[in-house]
Amino acid sequence: MHEIQCPHCGKAFTIDEAGYADILKQVRDRDFEAQLHERLAEADKTKKIEIELAESKVAQQSQQAAQAKDAEIVRLQAELDKSGLAQQLAVDTAVTSIRTELEQAQSKLAIQDAQRQASESLVKEAHAKEIALLQDQVEQYRDFKRKQSVKLLGESLEQHCETEFTRVRAMAFPNAEFGKDNDASGGTKGDFVFRDFSDEGIEYISIMFEMKNEADTSTNRKKNSDFFAKLDKDRREKNCEYAVLVSMLEEESELYTGITDVSHEYPKMFVVRPQFFLAVIGLLRNASLETISVKAELEHVKQQNIDITQFEEQLTTFKTGFARNYELASGQFNSAIDEIDKAIDRLNKVKEYLEKSGRNLRLANDKAQDVTIKKLTKNNPTMAAKFAELPQKAELESGE
């Protein structure tokens, strides 16, 4: 309990702890609010004073900056006026120099233009001569083709391709084989077969070539596609990977202008003009070089399979031979057994015959032992008389 005296009437009274705490809180809240309002008022005054000072300072700084800017403008204007003459002089000097260089360039250009025209004239003249020469060569070639038979036309193209290959063979294809296809066992044959080998002797590319040409005056014009089926057949029969038709046919065709891939009709088949003969070999060869390691591994596996196949074939041959020999020996053994059985049967029959013969001989012997003079002379007076005379003759002979 607390005793509190009223500040107005001076009367004292007591209150409990809760009432005292409540009164104390009210007093403190009022003091705090009063102090807060005082401090806020002071802070507001201070803020206003600081704002006024800042505004004054900014105004002063702005004035100083404006004065410095005006001074800089004046200085720059003076420098600009001063450099104007120098700049104008530099511009005039530059313009004069440029005009001089321009005049010199125009003079050089005129000289170069004259030289170019003279060079063009010489080139045109040279080209005109070359064109005339080429036209003359074309006429000679056409005349040459007109005079040749179809067979000679084809042989001339083959000879051209063979010459071109031989010319670069030692340098570009040292391990390659290139020659005429002379095997007509399948009914047809190509013109040339190209095969190239790695340093280890593994074949990694093969090409079947067919060369076709015709005379310009020929009325029965052939197409390249007329020879695709035969070329593909020759490729497969000669176990070649690629087929290439080197053709002078369809000279006006826009399709057959260089190297044409026709594998959409026949697998791995190309049509080329003669000037691209070596190029197509190089392209196909370079594309196949990356497969050497794979083909070497396949060749190794193939060789292993061949070894296994040969072993199996040898084992099968041995088993077949052994079975054949066993069958023959078994047959001969059975035949020998049969012959032995037959011989036993024959010997048994001989034994039976001998036994029967023995019995007959025994009977004959018994019969021979049973024979006497009395039995022989019985019922035979003549023989009895003869036998009776025998003792008498024996006595007479002994007396004499």
Tab-separated table of C-alpha atoms in Angstrom:
chain	number	residue	atom	x	y	z
A	1	MET	CA	0.000	0.000	0.000
A	2	HIS	CA	1.120	3.512	-0.810
A	3	GLU	CA	0.089	6.827	0.719
A	4	ILE	CA	-0.380	9.714	-1.705
A	5	GLN	CA	-1.159	13.371	-0.896
A	6	CYS	CA	-3.326	15.385	-3.296
A	7	PRO	CA	-1.396	18.383	-4.629
A	8	HIS	CA	-4.588	20.506	-4.767
A	9	CYS	CA	-6.396	19.891	-1.484
A	10	GLY	CA	-3.514	18.481	0.569
A	11	LYS	CA	-5.562	15.440	1.573
A	12	ALA	CA	-3.684	12.178	1.978
A	13	PHE	CA	-5.074	8.805	0.825
A	14	THR	CA	-3.742	5.291	0.291
A	15	ILE	CA	-3.893	3.079	-2.838
A	16	ASP	CA	-2.810	-0.462	-3.608
A	17	GLU	CA	0.068	-1.511	-5.845
A	18	ALA	CA	-2.063	-1.789	-8.997
A	19	GLY	CA	-3.542	1.688	-8.586
A	20	TYR	CA	-0.155	3.147	-7.777
A	21	ALA	CA	1.398	1.524	-10.845
A	22	ASP	CA	-1.442	2.816	-13.005
A	23	ILE	CA	-1.045	6.378	-11.715
A	24	LEU	CA	2.733	6.129	-12.154
A	25	LYS	CA	2.262	4.939	-15.729
A	26	GLN	CA	-0.092	7.843	-16.536
A	27	VAL	CA	2.406	10.313	-15.105
A	28	ARG	CA	5.261	8.780	-17.080
A	29	ASP	CA	3.227	8.698	-20.344
A	30	ARG	CA	2.380	12.378	-19.996
A	31	ASP	CA	6.024	13.256	-19.273
A	32	PHE	CA	7.157	11.190	-22.227
A	33	GLU	CA	4.687	12.788	-24.613
A	34	ALA	CA	5.667	16.239	-23.372
A	35	GLN	CA	9.349	15.490	-23.825
A	36	LEU	CA	8.664	13.960	-27.246
A	37	HIS	CA	6.772	17.048	-28.430
A	38	GLU	CA	9.562	19.262	-27.163
A	39	ARG	CA	12.224	17.236	-28.918
A	40	LEU	CA	10.210	17.086	-32.157
A	41	ALA	CA	9.828	20.845	-32.043
A	42	GLU	CA	13.557	21.286	-31.486
A	43	ALA	CA	14.335	18.821	-34.272
A	44	ASP	CA	11.998	20.667	-36.611
A	45	LYS	CA	13.717	23.950	-35.814
A	46	THR	CA	17.132	22.376	-36.308
A	47	LYS	CA	16.013	20.887	-39.626
A	48	LYS	CA	14.690	24.227	-40.846
A	49	ILE	CA	17.967	25.919	-39.866
A	50	GLU	CA	19.972	23.183	-41.684
A	51	ILE	CA	17.751	23.517	-44.770
A	52	GLU	CA	18.233	27.247	-44.818
A	53	LEU	CA	22.021	26.778	-44.429
A	54	ALA	CA	22.055	24.171	-47.214
A	55	GLU	CA	19.988	26.374	-49.504
A	56	SER	CA	22.315	29.235	-48.823
A	57	LYS	CA	25.350	27.048	-49.458
A	58	VAL	CA	23.870	25.664	-52.691
A	59	ALA	CA	22.986	29.115	-53.892
A	60	GLN	CA	26.515	30.259	-53.125
A	61	GLN	CA	27.991	27.227	-54.906
A	62	SER	CA	25.708	27.772	-57.880
A	63	GLN	CA	26.752	31.377	-58.069
A	64	GLN	CA	30.422	30.367	-57.898
A	65	ALA	CA	29.902	27.703	-60.562
A	66	ALA	CA	28.122	30.162	-62.804
A	67	GLN	CA	30.934	32.627	-62.396
A	68	ALA	CA	33.524	29.918	-63.136
A	69	LYS	CA	31.496	28.806	-66.184
A	70	ASP	CA	31.291	32.353	-67.474
A	71	ALA	CA	35.036	32.708	-67.043
A	72	GLU	CA	35.638	29.387	-68.849
A	73	ILE	CA	33.322	30.450	-71.661
A	74	VAL	CA	35.227	33.659	-72.040
A	75	ARG	CA	38.540	31.779	-72.052
A	76	LEU	CA	37.310	29.197	-74.564
A	77	GLN	CA	35.881	31.861	-76.769
A	78	ALA	CA	39.241	33.602	-76.763
A	79	GLU	CA	41.008	30.339	-77.579
A	80	LEU	CA	38.447	29.586	-80.282
A	81	ASP	CA	38.979	32.992	-81.830
A	82	LYS	CA	42.684	32.425	-81.604
A	83	SER	CA	42.556	28.904	-83.133
A	84	GLY	CA	40.133	29.897	-85.863
A	85	LEU	CA	42.885	31.431	-87.963
A	86	ALA	CA	45.192	28.431	-87.419
A	87	GLN	CA	42.392	26.031	-88.304
A	88	GLN	CA	41.509	27.934	-91.422
A	89	LEU	CA	45.167	27.934	-92.395
A	90	ALA	CA	45.371	24.155	-91.750
A	91	VAL	CA	42.231	23.573	-93.800
A	92	ASP	CA	43.583	25.593	-96.665
A	93	THR	CA	46.875	23.692	-96.497
A	94	ALA	CA	45.068	20.331	-96.397
A	95	VAL	CA	42.838	21.272	-99.308
A	96	THR	CA	45.850	22.323	-101.364
A	97	SER	CA	47.634	19.060	-100.550
A	98	ILE	CA	44.562	17.006	-101.382
A	99	ARG	CA	44.110	18.831	-104.672
A	100	THR	CA	47.733	18.122	-105.535
A	101	GLU	CA	47.367	14.424	-104.637
A	102	LEU	CA	44.104	14.264	-106.571
A	103	GLU	CA	45.732	15.708	-109.667
A	104	GLN	CA	48.610	13.220	-109.325
A	105	ALA	CA	46.143	10.345	-108.842
A	106	GLN	CA	44.138	11.428	-111.867
A	107	SER	CA	47.332	11.539	-113.879
A	108	LYS	CA	48.330	8.031	-112.718
A	109	LEU	CA	44.794	6.791	-113.358
A	110	ALA	CA	44.906	8.152	-116.880
A	111	ILE	CA	48.232	6.387	-117.454
A	112	GLN	CA	46.881	3.143	-115.956
A	113	ASP	CA	43.725	3.432	-118.038
A	114	ALA	CA	45.832	3.778	-121.161
A	115	GLN	CA	47.933	0.785	-120.105
A	116	ARG	CA	44.785	-1.210	-119.320
A	117	GLN	CA	43.297	-0.445	-122.697
A	118	ALA	CA	46.524	-1.471	-124.373
A	119	SER	CA	46.654	-4.658	-122.274
A	120	GLU	CA	43.007	-5.420	-123.031
A	121	SER	CA	43.702	-4.964	-126.664
A	122	LEU	CA	46.612	-7.391	-126.484
A	123	VAL	CA	44.559	-9.878	-124.450
A	124	LYS	CA	41.632	-9.645	-126.836
A	125	GLU	CA	43.969	-10.206	-129.723
A	126	ALA	CA	45.558	-13.181	-127.948
A	127	HIS	CA	42.146	-14.576	-127.036
A	128	ALA	CA	40.958	-14.144	-130.577
A	129	LYS	CA	43.947	-16.167	-131.748
A	130	GLU	CA	43.313	-18.806	-129.067
A	131	ILE	CA	39.631	-19.000	-129.980
A	132	ALA	CA	40.517	-19.368	-133.625
A	133	LEU	CA	43.035	-22.080	-132.727
A	134	LEU	CA	40.523	-23.876	-130.505
A	135	GLN	CA	37.869	-23.698	-133.169
A	136	ASP	CA	40.373	-25.117	-135.622
A	137	GLN	CA	41.189	-27.896	-133.156
A	138	VAL	CA	37.484	-28.566	-132.613
A	139	GLU	CA	36.995	-28.840	-136.350
A	140	GLN	CA	39.984	-31.154	-136.581
A	141	TYR	CA	38.613	-33.236	-133.707
A	142	ARG	CA	35.183	-33.412	-135.295
A	143	ASP	CA	36.752	-34.364	-138.584
A	144	PHE	CA	38.829	-36.956	-136.764
A	145	LYS	CA	35.700	-38.345	-135.120
A	146	ARG	CA	33.862	-38.386	-138.449
A	147	LYS	CA	36.644	-40.418	-140.043
A	148	GLN	CA	36.860	-42.905	-137.183
A	149	SER	CA	34.617	-45.893	-136.688
A	150	VAL	CA	32.643	-46.310	-133.490
A	151	LYS	CA	35.131	-48.927	-132.318
A	152	LEU	CA	38.070	-46.596	-132.927
A	153	LEU	CA	36.259	-43.775	-131.110
A	154	GLY	CA	35.861	-45.941	-128.034
A	155	GLU	CA	39.454	-47.150	-128.206
A	156	SER	CA	40.759	-43.581	-128.491
A	157	LEU	CA	38.912	-42.604	-125.272
A	158	GLU	CA	40.218	-45.721	-123.514
A	159	GLN	CA	43.746	-44.922	-124.674
A	160	HIS	CA	43.378	-41.341	-123.434
A	161	CYS	CA	42.275	-42.493	-119.949
A	162	GLU	CA	45.002	-45.117	-119.782
A	163	THR	CA	47.626	-42.540	-120.754
A	164	GLU	CA	46.356	-40.061	-118.165
A	165	PHE	CA	46.504	-42.690	-115.429
A	166	THR	CA	49.962	-43.934	-116.441
A	167	ARG	CA	51.252	-40.364	-116.387
A	168	VAL	CA	50.554	-39.979	-112.631
A	169	ARG	CA	50.606	-43.605	-111.580
A	170	ALA	CA	54.046	-43.747	-109.940
A	171	MET	CA	53.473	-40.563	-107.961
A	172	ALA	CA	49.780	-40.740	-107.021
A	173	PHE	CA	48.943	-44.466	-107.055
A	174	PRO	CA	52.124	-46.456	-106.304
A	175	ASN	CA	50.253	-49.492	-104.944
A	176	ALA	CA	47.389	-49.493	-107.443
A	177	GLU	CA	46.460	-51.913	-110.219
A	178	PHE	CA	44.866	-50.513	-113.387
A	179	GLY	CA	44.304	-52.604	-116.466
A	180	LYS	CA	41.919	-53.929	-119.087
A	181	ASP	CA	39.086	-56.170	-118.002
A	182	ASN	CA	39.710	-59.331	-120.012
A	183	ASP	CA	37.381	-61.641	-118.087
A	184	ALA	CA	34.246	-62.233	-120.173
A	185	SER	CA	33.191	-65.390	-118.343
A	186	GLY	CA	29.945	-63.716	-117.283
A	187	GLY	CA	29.003	-62.887	-120.865
A	188	THR	CA	30.149	-59.240	-120.719
A	189	LYS	CA	33.161	-57.298	-119.547
A	190	GLY	CA	34.029	-53.714	-118.683
A	191	ASP	CA	36.852	-51.626	-120.099
A	192	PHE	CA	39.185	-51.111	-117.121
A	193	VAL	CA	39.395	-52.217	-113.493
A	194	PHE	CA	41.132	-50.084	-110.847
A	195	ARG	CA	42.189	-51.571	-107.511
A	196	ASP	CA	44.304	-49.888	-104.829
A	197	PHE	CA	46.006	-51.516	-101.864
A	198	SER	CA	47.427	-50.372	-98.541
A	199	ASP	CA	51.070	-50.880	-97.631
A	200	GLU	CA	49.972	-54.073	-95.868
A	201	GLY	CA	48.476	-55.399	-99.115
A	202	ILE	CA	44.824	-54.883	-98.127
A	203	GLU	CA	42.523	-53.859	-100.981
A	204	TYR	CA	40.503	-50.841	-99.830
A	205	ILE	CA	38.954	-49.585	-103.099
A	206	SER	CA	38.015	-51.031	-106.490
A	207	ILE	CA	36.394	-49.323	-109.492
A	208	MET	CA	34.912	-50.776	-112.682
A	209	PHE	CA	35.314	-48.333	-115.615
A	210	GLU	CA	33.348	-48.153	-118.845
A	211	MET	CA	34.364	-45.649	-121.585
A	212	LYS	CA	31.773	-44.469	-124.124
A	213	ASN	CA	32.159	-42.153	-127.112
A	214	GLU	CA	30.383	-41.628	-130.426
A	215	ALA	CA	30.823	-39.748	-133.678
A	216	ASP	CA	29.277	-36.290	-134.056
A	217	THR	CA	27.501	-37.385	-137.263
A	218	SER	CA	25.969	-40.476	-135.678
A	219	THR	CA	22.215	-40.673	-136.233
A	220	ASN	CA	21.618	-43.301	-133.565
A	221	ARG	CA	22.404	-41.224	-130.498
A	222	LYS	CA	22.992	-43.196	-127.310
A	223	LYS	CA	22.257	-42.043	-123.777
A	224	ASN	CA	24.402	-42.582	-120.728
A	225	SER	CA	21.569	-44.399	-118.997
A	226	ASP	CA	21.616	-47.034	-121.760
A	227	PHE	CA	24.828	-48.454	-120.253
A	228	PHE	CA	24.025	-48.307	-116.525
A	229	ALA	CA	22.588	-51.829	-116.234
A	230	LYS	CA	25.544	-53.494	-118.008
A	231	LEU	CA	28.067	-51.473	-115.990
A	232	ASP	CA	26.387	-52.420	-112.708
A	233	LYS	CA	26.351	-56.093	-113.774
A	234	ASP	CA	30.083	-55.969	-114.611
A	235	ARG	CA	30.802	-54.250	-111.283
A	236	ARG	CA	29.055	-56.950	-109.280
A	237	GLU	CA	30.500	-59.860	-111.265
A	238	LYS	CA	34.060	-58.497	-110.947
A	239	ASN	CA	33.515	-57.760	-107.227
A	240	CYS	CA	34.201	-54.011	-107.549
A	241	GLU	CA	32.963	-51.454	-105.022
A	242	TYR	CA	32.306	-48.537	-107.435
A	243	ALA	CA	31.243	-48.177	-111.074
A	244	VAL	CA	32.252	-45.176	-113.204
A	245	LEU	CA	31.088	-44.383	-116.742
A	246	VAL	CA	33.579	-42.111	-118.546
A	247	SER	CA	31.355	-40.657	-121.243
A	248	MET	CA	31.380	-38.253	-124.162
A	249	LEU	CA	27.675	-38.936	-124.793
A	250	GLU	CA	24.960	-36.304	-124.388
A	251	GLU	CA	27.403	-33.421	-124.831
A	252	GLU	CA	24.616	-30.826	-124.622
A	253	SER	CA	23.169	-32.193	-121.380
A	254	GLU	CA	23.271	-29.890	-118.356
A	255	LEU	CA	23.184	-32.929	-116.052
A	256	TYR	CA	26.415	-34.547	-117.214
A	257	THR	CA	28.814	-31.612	-116.956
A	258	GLY	CA	31.455	-32.947	-114.556
A	259	ILE	CA	31.068	-35.676	-111.961
A	260	THR	CA	27.450	-36.864	-111.698
A	261	ASP	CA	26.279	-39.195	-108.942
A	262	VAL	CA	23.663	-41.646	-110.300
A	263	SER	CA	23.597	-43.911	-107.242
A	264	HIS	CA	19.860	-43.267	-106.935
A	265	GLU	CA	19.505	-45.572	-109.963
A	266	TYR	CA	22.391	-47.981	-109.376
A	267	PRO	CA	24.459	-48.198	-106.164
A	268	LYS	CA	27.846	-46.456	-106.081
A	269	MET	CA	27.748	-45.402	-109.749
A	270	PHE	CA	29.080	-42.152	-111.248
A	271	VAL	CA	29.150	-40.576	-114.716
A	272	VAL	CA	32.153	-38.336	-115.468
A	273	ARG	CA	33.569	-36.441	-118.393
A	274	PRO	CA	37.089	-37.508	-119.522
A	275	GLN	CA	38.733	-34.443	-117.958
A	276	PHE	CA	37.468	-35.588	-114.535
A	277	PHE	CA	38.735	-39.172	-114.922
A	278	LEU	CA	41.664	-38.756	-112.498
A	279	ALA	CA	39.644	-36.496	-110.195
A	280	VAL	CA	36.957	-39.110	-109.548
A	281	ILE	CA	39.627	-41.737	-108.799
A	282	GLY	CA	41.268	-39.358	-106.324
A	283	LEU	CA	37.965	-38.480	-104.642
A	284	LEU	CA	36.834	-42.085	-104.243
A	285	ARG	CA	40.315	-43.189	-103.155
A	286	ASN	CA	40.597	-40.455	-100.509
A	287	ALA	CA	37.124	-41.269	-99.221
A	288	SER	CA	38.104	-44.945	-98.882
A	289	LEU	CA	41.436	-44.274	-97.148
A	290	GLU	CA	39.587	-43.846	-93.847
A	291	THR	CA	38.248	-47.407	-94.142
A	292	ILE	CA	41.677	-49.076	-94.318
A	293	SER	CA	41.828	-49.792	-90.593
A	294	VAL	CA	38.269	-51.124	-90.615
A	295	LYS	CA	38.950	-53.314	-93.644
A	296	ALA	CA	42.189	-54.536	-92.084
A	297	GLU	CA	40.238	-55.593	-89.007
A	298	LEU	CA	37.583	-57.214	-91.196
A	299	GLU	CA	40.299	-58.988	-93.178
A	300	HIS	CA	41.798	-60.220	-89.904
A	301	VAL	CA	38.409	-61.467	-88.714
A	302	LYS	CA	37.773	-62.965	-92.149
A	303	GLN	CA	41.128	-64.752	-92.015
A	304	GLN	CA	40.270	-66.058	-88.567
A	305	ASN	CA	36.932	-67.251	-89.899
A	306	ILE	CA	38.725	-68.862	-92.845
A	307	ASP	CA	41.099	-70.616	-90.433
A	308	ILE	CA	38.157	-71.798	-88.347
A	309	THR	CA	36.291	-72.854	-91.503
A	310	GLN	CA	39.340	-74.698	-92.795
A	311	PHE	CA	39.757	-76.398	-89.410
A	312	GLU	CA	36.095	-77.348	-89.426
A	313	GLU	CA	36.387	-78.554	-93.021
A	314	GLN	CA	39.475	-80.605	-92.164
A	315	LEU	CA	37.710	-82.014	-89.098
A	316	THR	CA	34.648	-82.787	-91.207
A	317	THR	CA	36.861	-84.385	-93.880
A	318	PHE	CA	38.599	-86.476	-91.215
A	319	LYS	CA	35.286	-87.492	-89.676
A	320	THR	CA	33.834	-88.298	-93.099
A	321	GLY	CA	36.946	-90.288	-94.097
A	322	PHE	CA	37.035	-92.047	-90.758
A	323	ALA	CA	33.336	-92.881	-91.022
A	324	ARG	CA	33.865	-94.109	-94.591
A	325	ASN	CA	36.823	-96.248	-93.547
A	326	TYR	CA	34.858	-97.499	-90.554
A	327	GLU	CA	31.937	-98.404	-92.817
A	328	LEU	CA	34.273	-100.182	-95.234
A	329	ALA	CA	36.122	-101.976	-92.421
A	330	SER	CA	32.839	-102.848	-90.731
A	331	GLY	CA	31.470	-104.153	-94.002
A	332	GLN	CA	34.617	-106.145	-94.663
A	333	PHE	CA	34.546	-107.475	-91.064
A	334	ASN	CA	30.941	-108.535	-91.474
A	335	SER	CA	31.793	-110.087	-94.845
A	336	ALA	CA	34.682	-111.967	-93.210
A	337	ILE	CA	32.332	-113.179	-90.449
A	338	ASP	CA	29.860	-114.274	-93.135
A	339	GLU	CA	32.595	-116.043	-95.044
A	340	ILE	CA	33.787	-117.717	-91.831
A	341	ASP	CA	30.207	-118.790	-91.141
A	342	LYS	CA	29.928	-120.048	-94.701
A	343	ALA	CA	33.296	-121.844	-94.344
A	344	ILE	CA	32.125	-123.366	-91.064
A	345	ASP	CA	28.951	-124.495	-92.812
A	346	ARG	CA	31.016	-125.959	-95.644
A	347	LEU	CA	33.413	-127.655	-93.186
A	348	ASN	CA	30.452	-129.000	-91.252
A	349	LYS	CA	29.097	-130.381	-94.507
A	350	VAL	CA	32.544	-131.853	-95.351
A	351	LYS	CA	32.685	-133.271	-91.835
A	352	GLU	CA	29.253	-134.769	-92.326
A	353	TYR	CA	30.310	-136.180	-95.680
A	354	LEU	CA	33.513	-137.576	-94.139
A	355	GLU	CA	31.589	-139.064	-91.235
A	356	LYS	CA	29.176	-140.657	-93.713
A	357	SER	CA	32.146	-141.842	-95.804
A	358	GLY	CA	33.765	-143.323	-92.637
A	359	ARG	CA	30.603	-145.189	-91.808
A	360	ASN	CA	30.403	-146.475	-95.356
A	361	LEU	CA	34.084	-147.536	-95.242
A	362	ARG	CA	33.509	-149.238	-91.918
A	363	LEU	CA	30.542	-151.043	-93.342
A	364	ALA	CA	32.583	-151.918	-96.405
A	365	ASN	CA	35.373	-153.213	-94.180
A	366	ASP	CA	32.938	-155.204	-92.133
A	367	LYS	CA	31.558	-156.648	-95.279
A	368	ALA	CA	35.081	-157.370	-96.563
A	369	GLN	CA	35.993	-159.105	-93.311
A	370	ASP	CA	32.864	-161.164	-93.526
A	371	VAL	CA	33.718	-162.513	-96.988
A	372	THR	CA	34.856	-166.295	-96.971
A	373	ILE	CA	35.506	-168.906	-99.632
A	374	LYS	CA	32.591	-170.831	-98.344
A	375	LYS	CA	30.291	-167.856	-98.777
A	376	LEU	CA	31.776	-167.069	-102.192
A	377	THR	CA	31.350	-170.635	-103.481
A	378	LYS	CA	27.956	-171.091	-101.944
A	379	ASN	CA	25.458	-171.705	-104.653
A	380	ASN	CA	28.318	-171.528	-107.213
A	381	PRO	CA	29.548	-175.052	-108.121
A	382	THR	CA	32.036	-173.810	-110.657
A	383	MET	CA	33.872	-171.613	-108.182
A	384	ALA	CA	33.693	-174.383	-105.565
A	385	ALA	CA	35.368	-176.801	-107.938
A	386	LYS	CA	38.047	-174.241	-108.763
A	387	PHE	CA	38.818	-173.594	-105.134
A	388	ALA	CA	38.868	-177.336	-104.458
A	389	GLU	CA	41.499	-177.842	-107.124
A	390	LEU	CA	43.808	-175.272	-105.557
A	391	PRO	CA	45.099	-177.455	-102.647
A	392	GLN	CA	45.828	-180.336	-104.965
A	393	LYS	CA	47.923	-178.173	-107.279
A	394	ALA	CA	49.760	-176.807	-104.317
A	395	GLU	CA	50.713	-180.291	-103.114
A	396	LEU	CA	51.906	-181.423	-106.565
A	397	GLU	CA	54.045	-178.355	-106.906
A	398	SER	CA	55.630	-178.888	-103.531
A	399	GLY	CA	56.360	-182.629	-104.371
A	400	GLU	CA	58.131	-181.758	-107.502
